[in-house]
Amino acid sequence: MKQASPDADDRRRRFEAEALPLMSALHRTALRLTRDAQQAGDLVQDTWLRAYRAYDQFAAGTNCRAWLFTILYSVFNTGYRRAQREVEALRMEAMEAAYERWLDDSGVPSAVQMPDEPIDAMDVRVEHALDELPEAFRTAVMLVDVGELSYEEAAAVMNCAVGTVRSRLFRARKCLFAALLPYAREAGFVDAGRSA
Amino acid sequence: MNAPRAHLGERLQDLVDGRLSGAELAQAREHLEGCARCRAEVAALQQVRRALAPRPGEDRLPDDLAARLARALDDEVAHAPQATGTRRRPRAIRRWALAAGVAAAIAASLLLWYAPGGGRADPWTASVVRDFTAYRSARLPLALRSDDPAALERFFAEQSLGFHTRVFDLAMMDYRIEGGEVSRVGDRPSALYVYRGPGDTRLLCEMFRGRIDELPPAAHIARHNGIDFRVYRQGTLTAVYWPEGDIICVLVSDIGSDAVLALAFAKAAPAT
């Protein structure tokens, strides 16, 4: 049996040391992107192998997390993305307006009283709410809130300014809250009397 | 009460995301004290973050996927052309794959006994689970912080525990020692030391005087190198016990029972 060259072993060792600790965040994001455990595993494996093949092009000391997420999204966009409908900008503006109305009515701090732990029943609604966001806004939320990237890392993945990430994230979170409000009211987590 | 002059808008998001400090943070807090609208907005933003946050179990890579990635890399390396034009097979199972996924097959093959009703919480497991939980949440004070096994062994020798503590070096499994202290398992003094592993995982080891048959029936028992390893589960945590003479060793972690068992095998190996 032929032995691995010291260089090949060292390359693999360095790759594993850098990339493996980050794979749980990639897997978590892949699960949300594909909503299917098998597809998420396939997506992570494809990302993993593509990253390994390109590892020589990765500059040591730069941001490995941003690099891996860039590859994840590239692989997802080219092979896993479901057919998507266009999300109307007007829809987003309406959600933001609903959020502002709710906020204007929030005269007391007890206006939001959701449970400490996420509840399963909300999960599917969170996914539906994410679907209502335009792509660039959903990506900002996925990277920062699900992948736990910093604004700077998300900006590197999205190839935009940090300020753009911040702005998209803020608008996306407002819309998500507005989209979840009816369900929160049903469950009694917010004051049912407030308008939205 | 004076009404706030302007709401904070995106700066509230900076606050929620921990991006404010110093004077900006102080100003934001001062504003919040007098502005119910901004307080409600902070609560709303926090709620969205919470709805999207990792769910239980999502903060680590599933064992089967870790093993799958290891195999994929083995195949990739095996079929990639070498600089010399030769092809090669992987030389050995990778360390992290052993710790994460391949150990599942090893453990399964060595399973001696399985008792679905076994593994109830006992005083020893309650103690080590308490210590692990404190360690994981950074509430466990470590009397000595060091990544040097020999330094920890000297520390425990000075504590008059009445037994020699062998501190295992798990660097080959990518687990680095962080430090140790004297604790108690049930009513007995113990040598406690902790490791940090891949993906910011945590592992805790305790050693104390005792007999393995003092433990209640285990969830299962696995044999490796002639040693019986008793596996107990409590919630997401796994505790694996094995004897070394009149000393009991126990490893605790939330990385999955197969991975804990694989690390226990690695730690116990030098004694066989």
Coordinates of C-alpha atoms in Angstrom, one line a residue:
Chain A
M1 CA 0.0 0.0 0.0
K2 CA 1.3 3.4 -0.9
Q3 CA 1.9 5.8 1.9
A4 CA 0.6 9.4 1.9
S5 CA 3.2 12.0 1.3
P6 CA 3.9 14.1 4.4
D7 CA 2.7 17.2 2.4
A8 CA -0.7 15.5 1.7
D9 CA -1.1 14.5 5.3
D10 CA -0.2 17.9 6.5
R11 CA -2.7 19.5 4.1
R12 CA -5.5 17.3 5.2
R13 CA -4.6 17.8 8.9
R14 CA -4.6 21.6 8.5
F15 CA -7.9 21.5 6.5
E16 CA -9.7 19.3 9.1
A17 CA -8.4 21.5 12.0
E18 CA -9.7 24.6 10.4
A19 CA -12.9 23.4 8.7
L20 CA -14.3 20.7 11.0
P21 CA -15.2 23.0 14.0
L22 CA -17.2 25.1 11.6
M23 CA -19.2 22.3 10.0
S24 CA -22.0 22.2 12.7
A25 CA -22.9 25.8 11.8
L26 CA -22.9 24.9 8.1
H27 CA -25.0 21.9 8.7
R28 CA -27.5 23.9 10.8
T29 CA -27.8 26.4 7.9
A30 CA -28.1 23.7 5.4
L31 CA -31.0 22.2 7.3
R32 CA -32.8 25.5 7.2
L33 CA -32.0 26.0 3.5
T34 CA -33.1 22.6 2.3
R35 CA -35.5 21.6 5.1
D36 CA -34.5 18.0 4.5
A37 CA -32.0 16.1 6.6
Q38 CA -30.8 14.0 3.7
Q39 CA -30.3 16.9 1.4
A40 CA -28.7 18.9 4.1
G41 CA -26.2 16.1 4.6
D42 CA -25.5 16.0 0.9
L43 CA -25.1 19.8 0.7
V44 CA -22.7 19.8 3.6
Q45 CA -20.7 16.9 2.1
D46 CA -20.5 18.6 -1.3
T47 CA -19.4 21.8 0.4
W48 CA -16.8 19.9 2.5
L49 CA -15.3 18.3 -0.6
R50 CA -15.3 21.4 -2.7
A51 CA -13.6 23.3 0.1
Y52 CA -11.0 20.6 0.5
R53 CA -10.2 20.6 -3.3
A54 CA -9.9 24.4 -3.2
Y55 CA -8.1 24.5 0.1
D56 CA -4.8 25.5 -1.6
Q57 CA -6.5 28.7 -2.8
F58 CA -7.6 29.6 0.8
A59 CA -5.3 32.1 2.3
A60 CA -4.2 31.0 5.7
G61 CA -5.1 33.4 8.4
T62 CA -8.1 34.8 6.5
N63 CA -11.7 34.0 7.6
C64 CA -12.3 30.3 7.1
R65 CA -16.0 30.6 8.3
A66 CA -16.8 33.2 5.6
W67 CA -15.0 31.2 3.0
L68 CA -16.9 28.0 3.9
F69 CA -20.3 29.7 3.9
T70 CA -19.5 31.3 0.5
I71 CA -18.9 27.8 -0.8
L72 CA -22.0 26.5 0.9
Y73 CA -24.2 29.1 -0.8
S74 CA -22.5 28.6 -4.1
V75 CA -23.2 24.8 -3.9
F76 CA -26.8 25.4 -2.7
N77 CA -27.5 27.9 -5.5
T78 CA -26.2 25.7 -8.2
G79 CA -27.6 22.4 -7.2
Y80 CA -30.1 22.5 -4.3
R81 CA -32.2 25.5 -4.5
R82 CA -35.9 24.9 -5.0
A83 CA -37.8 26.9 -7.6
Q84 CA -38.6 30.1 -6.0
R85 CA -41.3 32.6 -6.7
E86 CA -40.4 36.3 -6.8
V87 CA -41.2 38.0 -3.5
E88 CA -42.8 41.4 -4.2
A89 CA -41.1 44.4 -2.7
L90 CA -44.6 45.7 -1.8
R91 CA -45.2 42.7 0.4
M92 CA -42.1 43.5 2.4
E93 CA -43.1 47.1 2.8
A94 CA -46.5 46.0 4.0
M95 CA -44.9 43.8 6.6
E96 CA -42.7 46.6 7.8
A97 CA -45.7 48.9 8.1
A98 CA -47.5 46.3 10.2
Y99 CA -44.4 46.1 12.4
E100 CA -44.3 49.8 12.9
R101 CA -48.1 49.9 13.7
W102 CA -47.6 47.3 16.3
L103 CA -44.6 49.2 17.7
D104 CA -46.5 52.4 17.9
D105 CA -49.1 50.7 20.0
S106 CA -46.6 49.2 22.3
G107 CA -46.9 51.4 25.3
V108 CA -45.8 48.9 27.9
P109 CA -42.9 46.6 28.1
S110 CA -45.1 43.6 28.6
A111 CA -46.3 43.9 25.0
V112 CA -44.1 41.0 24.0
Q113 CA -44.2 37.9 26.2
M114 CA -43.1 34.9 24.3
P115 CA -41.9 31.8 26.0
D116 CA -38.2 31.5 27.0
E117 CA -37.8 28.4 24.8
P118 CA -38.6 28.1 21.1
I119 CA -41.7 26.0 20.6
D120 CA -42.0 23.4 17.9
A121 CA -45.3 24.8 16.6
M122 CA -43.5 28.0 15.6
D123 CA -40.8 26.3 13.6
V124 CA -42.9 25.8 10.5
R125 CA -44.2 29.3 10.8
V126 CA -40.7 30.7 11.0
E127 CA -39.9 28.8 7.8
H128 CA -42.9 30.2 6.1
A129 CA -42.1 33.7 7.4
L130 CA -38.5 33.3 5.9
D131 CA -40.1 32.4 2.6
E132 CA -41.8 35.8 2.6
L133 CA -38.5 37.6 2.5
P134 CA -36.7 38.6 -0.6
E135 CA -33.5 36.5 -1.2
A136 CA -31.0 39.1 -0.1
F137 CA -32.8 39.7 3.2
R138 CA -33.3 36.0 3.9
T139 CA -29.6 35.4 3.3
A140 CA -28.6 38.0 5.8
V141 CA -30.8 36.5 8.5
M142 CA -29.7 32.9 7.7
L143 CA -26.0 33.9 7.9
V144 CA -26.2 36.0 11.1
D145 CA -29.0 34.3 13.1
V146 CA -28.7 30.7 12.0
G147 CA -25.1 30.4 10.9
E148 CA -24.0 32.8 13.7
L149 CA -21.7 34.8 11.4
S150 CA -20.6 38.3 12.4
Y151 CA -21.8 41.1 10.2
E152 CA -18.3 41.3 8.7
E153 CA -18.3 37.6 7.8
A154 CA -21.8 37.9 6.3
A155 CA -20.7 40.9 4.3
A156 CA -17.8 38.8 2.9
V157 CA -20.2 36.0 1.9
M158 CA -22.7 38.3 0.4
N159 CA -20.1 40.4 -1.3
C160 CA -21.6 43.7 0.1
A161 CA -20.8 46.3 2.7
V162 CA -21.2 45.7 6.4
G163 CA -23.7 48.5 6.5
T164 CA -25.8 46.7 3.9
V165 CA -25.9 43.5 6.0
R166 CA -26.9 45.6 9.0
S167 CA -29.7 47.3 7.1
R168 CA -31.0 44.1 5.5
L169 CA -30.9 42.3 8.8
F170 CA -32.9 45.0 10.5
R171 CA -35.6 45.1 7.9
A172 CA -35.7 41.3 7.7
R173 CA -36.1 40.9 11.4
K174 CA -38.9 43.4 11.5
C175 CA -40.7 41.5 8.8
L176 CA -40.2 38.2 10.5
F177 CA -41.6 39.5 13.7
A178 CA -44.7 41.0 11.9
A179 CA -45.2 37.6 10.1
L180 CA -45.1 35.7 13.4
L181 CA -47.3 38.1 15.3
P182 CA -50.6 36.4 14.4
Y183 CA -49.3 33.1 15.6
A184 CA -47.9 34.7 18.8
R185 CA -51.3 36.2 19.4
E186 CA -53.0 32.9 18.9
A187 CA -50.8 31.3 21.5
G188 CA -51.3 34.2 23.8
F189 CA -47.7 35.4 23.8
V190 CA -48.6 39.0 22.8
D191 CA -51.4 41.2 23.8
A192 CA -54.3 40.2 21.4
G193 CA -55.7 43.7 21.6
R194 CA -52.9 45.3 19.8
S195 CA -53.2 46.1 16.1
A196 CA -50.7 45.1 13.5
Chain B
M1 CA -41.3 62.0 32.6
N2 CA -39.7 63.6 29.6
A3 CA -40.5 61.9 26.3
P4 CA -37.4 60.6 24.4
R5 CA -36.5 62.9 21.5
A6 CA -35.9 60.2 19.0
H7 CA -36.2 56.4 18.8
L8 CA -33.0 54.4 18.4
G9 CA -34.0 52.3 15.3
E10 CA -31.1 50.2 14.0
R11 CA -29.0 51.0 17.1
L12 CA -31.4 48.8 19.0
Q13 CA -30.3 46.0 16.7
D14 CA -26.7 46.8 17.4
L15 CA -27.5 46.6 21.1
V16 CA -29.3 43.2 20.7
D17 CA -26.4 41.9 18.7
G18 CA -23.8 43.0 21.2
R19 CA -22.2 45.6 18.9
L20 CA -22.5 48.6 21.2
S21 CA -19.9 49.4 23.9
G22 CA -18.8 52.3 26.0
A23 CA -20.6 55.6 25.6
E24 CA -22.9 54.3 22.9
L25 CA -24.0 51.4 25.1
A26 CA -24.6 53.7 28.1
Q27 CA -26.6 56.1 26.0
A28 CA -28.8 53.3 24.6
R29 CA -29.5 52.0 28.0
E30 CA -30.4 55.4 29.3
H31 CA -32.8 55.9 26.4
L32 CA -34.4 52.5 27.0
E33 CA -35.2 53.4 30.6
G34 CA -37.5 56.1 29.4
C35 CA -38.9 54.7 26.2
A36 CA -41.4 51.9 26.2
R37 CA -41.5 51.8 22.4
C38 CA -37.8 51.1 22.1
R39 CA -38.0 48.5 24.9
A40 CA -40.8 46.7 23.0
E41 CA -38.6 46.9 19.8
V42 CA -35.7 45.3 21.7
A43 CA -38.0 42.5 22.9
A44 CA -39.3 42.0 19.4
L45 CA -35.7 41.8 17.9
Q46 CA -34.7 39.4 20.6
Q47 CA -37.7 37.3 20.0
V48 CA -36.8 36.9 16.3
R49 CA -33.3 36.0 17.1
R50 CA -34.6 33.4 19.5
A51 CA -37.0 31.9 17.0
L52 CA -34.0 31.4 14.6
A53 CA -31.4 30.4 17.1
P54 CA -29.9 26.9 17.0
R55 CA -32.3 24.3 18.4
P56 CA -31.2 21.6 20.9
G57 CA -28.7 19.3 19.3
E58 CA -28.0 21.7 16.4
D59 CA -24.8 23.1 18.0
R60 CA -22.8 20.1 17.0
L61 CA -22.3 18.0 13.9
P62 CA -24.3 14.7 14.0
D63 CA -22.0 11.7 14.5
D64 CA -23.1 10.0 11.4
L65 CA -22.5 13.1 9.3
A66 CA -19.0 13.5 10.8
A67 CA -18.2 9.9 9.9
R68 CA -19.6 10.5 6.4
L69 CA -17.3 13.5 5.9
A70 CA -14.3 11.5 7.1
R71 CA -15.1 8.7 4.6
A72 CA -15.7 11.3 1.8
L73 CA -12.3 12.8 2.5
D74 CA -10.7 9.3 2.6
D75 CA -12.2 8.6 -0.8
E76 CA -11.1 12.0 -2.1
V77 CA -7.6 11.5 -0.9
A78 CA -7.4 7.9 -2.2
H79 CA -8.5 8.9 -5.7
A80 CA -6.7 12.2 -6.0
P81 CA -3.6 12.1 -8.2
Q82 CA -0.4 12.6 -6.2
A83 CA 2.3 15.0 -7.2
T84 CA 4.3 12.0 -8.1
G85 CA 1.5 10.6 -10.2
T86 CA 0.8 7.7 -7.8
R87 CA -2.5 7.0 -6.1
R88 CA -2.8 6.0 -2.5
R89 CA -5.2 4.7 0.1
P90 CA -5.7 6.5 3.4
R91 CA -3.3 5.2 6.0
A92 CA -5.5 5.2 9.0
I93 CA -8.8 6.2 10.4
R94 CA -8.8 9.9 11.2
R95 CA -8.7 10.9 14.8
W96 CA -11.8 13.1 14.7
A97 CA -13.8 10.5 12.8
L98 CA -12.9 7.9 15.4
A99 CA -14.1 10.3 18.1
A100 CA -17.2 11.3 16.3
G101 CA -18.7 8.6 14.2
V102 CA -16.6 5.5 13.5
A103 CA -16.7 4.8 17.2
A104 CA -20.3 4.0 16.8
A105 CA -19.5 0.8 14.9
I106 CA -16.8 -0.1 17.3
A107 CA -19.0 0.4 20.3
A108 CA -21.8 -1.5 18.7
S109 CA -19.6 -4.5 18.0
L110 CA -18.4 -4.6 21.6
L111 CA -21.8 -4.2 23.2
L112 CA -22.1 -6.8 25.9
W113 CA -25.4 -6.0 27.5
Y114 CA -28.1 -3.6 27.0
A115 CA -30.8 -2.8 29.6
P116 CA -33.4 -0.3 28.4
G117 CA -34.5 0.5 31.9
G118 CA -31.0 0.8 33.2
G119 CA -28.9 3.9 33.6
R120 CA -30.9 5.6 36.3
A121 CA -29.3 8.7 37.8
D122 CA -27.2 7.6 40.8
P123 CA -25.2 9.8 43.3
W124 CA -22.0 9.4 41.3
T125 CA -23.5 10.3 38.0
A126 CA -25.5 13.1 39.6
S127 CA -22.2 14.5 40.9
V128 CA -20.3 14.3 37.6
V129 CA -23.2 15.6 35.6
R130 CA -23.4 18.6 38.0
D131 CA -19.7 19.2 37.5
F132 CA -19.9 18.9 33.7
T133 CA -22.9 21.2 33.5
A134 CA -21.0 23.8 35.6
Y135 CA -18.0 23.5 33.4
R136 CA -20.0 23.9 30.2
S137 CA -21.6 27.0 31.5
A138 CA -18.3 28.4 32.7
R139 CA -19.3 28.2 36.3
L140 CA -16.7 25.6 37.4
P141 CA -13.8 27.2 39.2
L142 CA -10.6 25.5 38.2
A143 CA -7.9 25.6 40.9
L144 CA -5.2 25.1 38.2
R145 CA -5.5 26.2 34.6
S146 CA -2.9 24.4 32.5
D147 CA -2.6 22.4 29.4
D148 CA 0.3 20.4 30.8
P149 CA -0.7 16.9 32.0
A150 CA 2.4 16.7 34.2
A151 CA 1.6 20.0 35.9
L152 CA -1.9 18.7 36.7
E153 CA -0.5 15.4 38.0
R154 CA 1.8 17.4 40.3
F155 CA -1.1 19.5 41.5
F156 CA -3.2 16.5 42.4
A157 CA -0.2 14.8 44.1
E158 CA -0.1 17.9 46.4
Q159 CA -3.8 17.6 47.3
S160 CA -3.5 14.5 49.5
L161 CA -6.2 12.6 47.7
G162 CA -4.7 9.3 48.8
F163 CA -4.3 8.0 45.3
H164 CA -2.1 8.7 42.2
T165 CA -3.9 10.6 39.5
R166 CA -2.8 9.8 36.0
V167 CA -3.8 12.7 33.7
F168 CA -4.5 11.5 30.2
D169 CA -3.2 13.4 27.2
L170 CA -5.9 13.3 24.5
A171 CA -4.1 15.7 22.2
M172 CA -4.1 13.0 19.6
M173 CA -7.9 13.0 19.7
D174 CA -7.8 16.8 19.4
Y175 CA -8.9 17.3 23.0
R176 CA -6.7 19.8 24.9
I177 CA -6.5 19.9 28.7
E178 CA -7.7 23.1 30.2
G179 CA -7.1 22.6 33.9
G180 CA -8.3 20.8 37.0
E181 CA -9.5 21.0 40.6
V182 CA -10.4 18.8 43.5
S183 CA -14.1 17.9 43.6
R184 CA -16.4 15.2 45.0
V185 CA -18.1 12.3 43.4
G186 CA -20.9 11.3 45.8
D187 CA -19.2 11.4 49.2
R188 CA -15.6 10.9 47.9
P189 CA -12.9 13.3 47.0
S190 CA -12.1 13.3 43.3
A191 CA -9.5 14.6 40.9
L192 CA -11.4 16.5 38.2
Y193 CA -9.8 17.8 35.0
V194 CA -11.4 19.1 31.8
Y195 CA -10.7 19.2 28.1
R196 CA -11.8 21.4 25.2
G197 CA -12.2 19.6 21.9
P198 CA -13.1 20.1 18.3
G199 CA -16.0 22.5 17.7
D200 CA -15.7 23.9 21.2
T201 CA -16.9 20.7 22.7
R202 CA -16.2 19.9 26.3
L203 CA -15.1 16.8 28.1
L204 CA -14.8 16.2 31.9
C205 CA -12.9 13.4 33.6
E206 CA -13.0 12.5 37.3
M207 CA -11.1 9.9 39.2
F208 CA -11.9 8.7 42.7
R209 CA -11.6 5.6 45.0
G210 CA -14.3 3.1 44.5
R211 CA -15.4 -0.3 43.1
I212 CA -17.2 -0.5 39.8
D213 CA -19.8 -2.8 41.3
E214 CA -21.0 0.0 43.5
L215 CA -22.7 1.5 40.4
P216 CA -26.3 0.6 39.6
P217 CA -27.1 -1.3 36.4
A218 CA -25.8 0.5 33.4
A219 CA -27.6 1.5 30.2
H220 CA -25.1 -0.6 28.5
I221 CA -21.7 -2.1 29.0
A222 CA -19.0 -2.2 26.3
R223 CA -15.7 -4.2 26.5
H224 CA -12.5 -3.0 25.0
N225 CA -9.0 -4.3 25.6
G226 CA -10.4 -6.5 28.4
I227 CA -11.9 -3.6 30.3
D228 CA -15.7 -3.2 30.9
F229 CA -16.9 0.3 30.3
R230 CA -20.3 1.2 31.9
V231 CA -22.4 3.8 30.0
Y232 CA -25.0 6.0 31.8
R233 CA -27.1 8.6 30.2
Q234 CA -28.8 11.6 31.7
G235 CA -30.6 13.8 29.3
T236 CA -28.1 14.8 26.5
L237 CA -25.1 13.8 28.7
T238 CA -23.3 10.5 28.7
A239 CA -21.0 9.3 31.5
V240 CA -18.7 6.3 30.9
Y241 CA -17.1 4.6 33.9
W242 CA -14.2 2.1 34.0
P243 CA -12.0 0.8 36.8
E244 CA -8.2 1.3 37.1
G245 CA -7.2 -0.8 40.1
D246 CA -9.1 0.6 43.1
I247 CA -9.7 3.8 41.3
I248 CA -12.8 4.6 39.2
C249 CA -12.4 6.8 36.1
V250 CA -15.4 8.5 34.5
L251 CA -15.7 10.7 31.4
V252 CA -18.7 12.9 30.9
S253 CA -19.7 15.0 27.9
D254 CA -22.6 15.9 25.6
I255 CA -20.9 14.9 22.4
G256 CA -22.8 11.6 22.1
S257 CA -22.4 8.3 23.8
D258 CA -20.4 6.7 21.0
A259 CA -17.9 9.6 21.0
V260 CA -17.5 9.5 24.8
L261 CA -17.0 5.8 24.6
A262 CA -14.3 6.2 21.9
L263 CA -12.5 8.7 24.1
A264 CA -12.8 6.4 27.1
F265 CA -11.2 3.6 25.0
A266 CA -8.4 5.9 24.1
K267 CA -7.8 7.0 27.7
A268 CA -7.9 3.5 29.1
A269 CA -5.7 2.0 26.4
P270 CA -2.3 2.8 28.0
A271 CA -3.2 0.9 31.1
T272 CA -3.9 -2.4 29.3

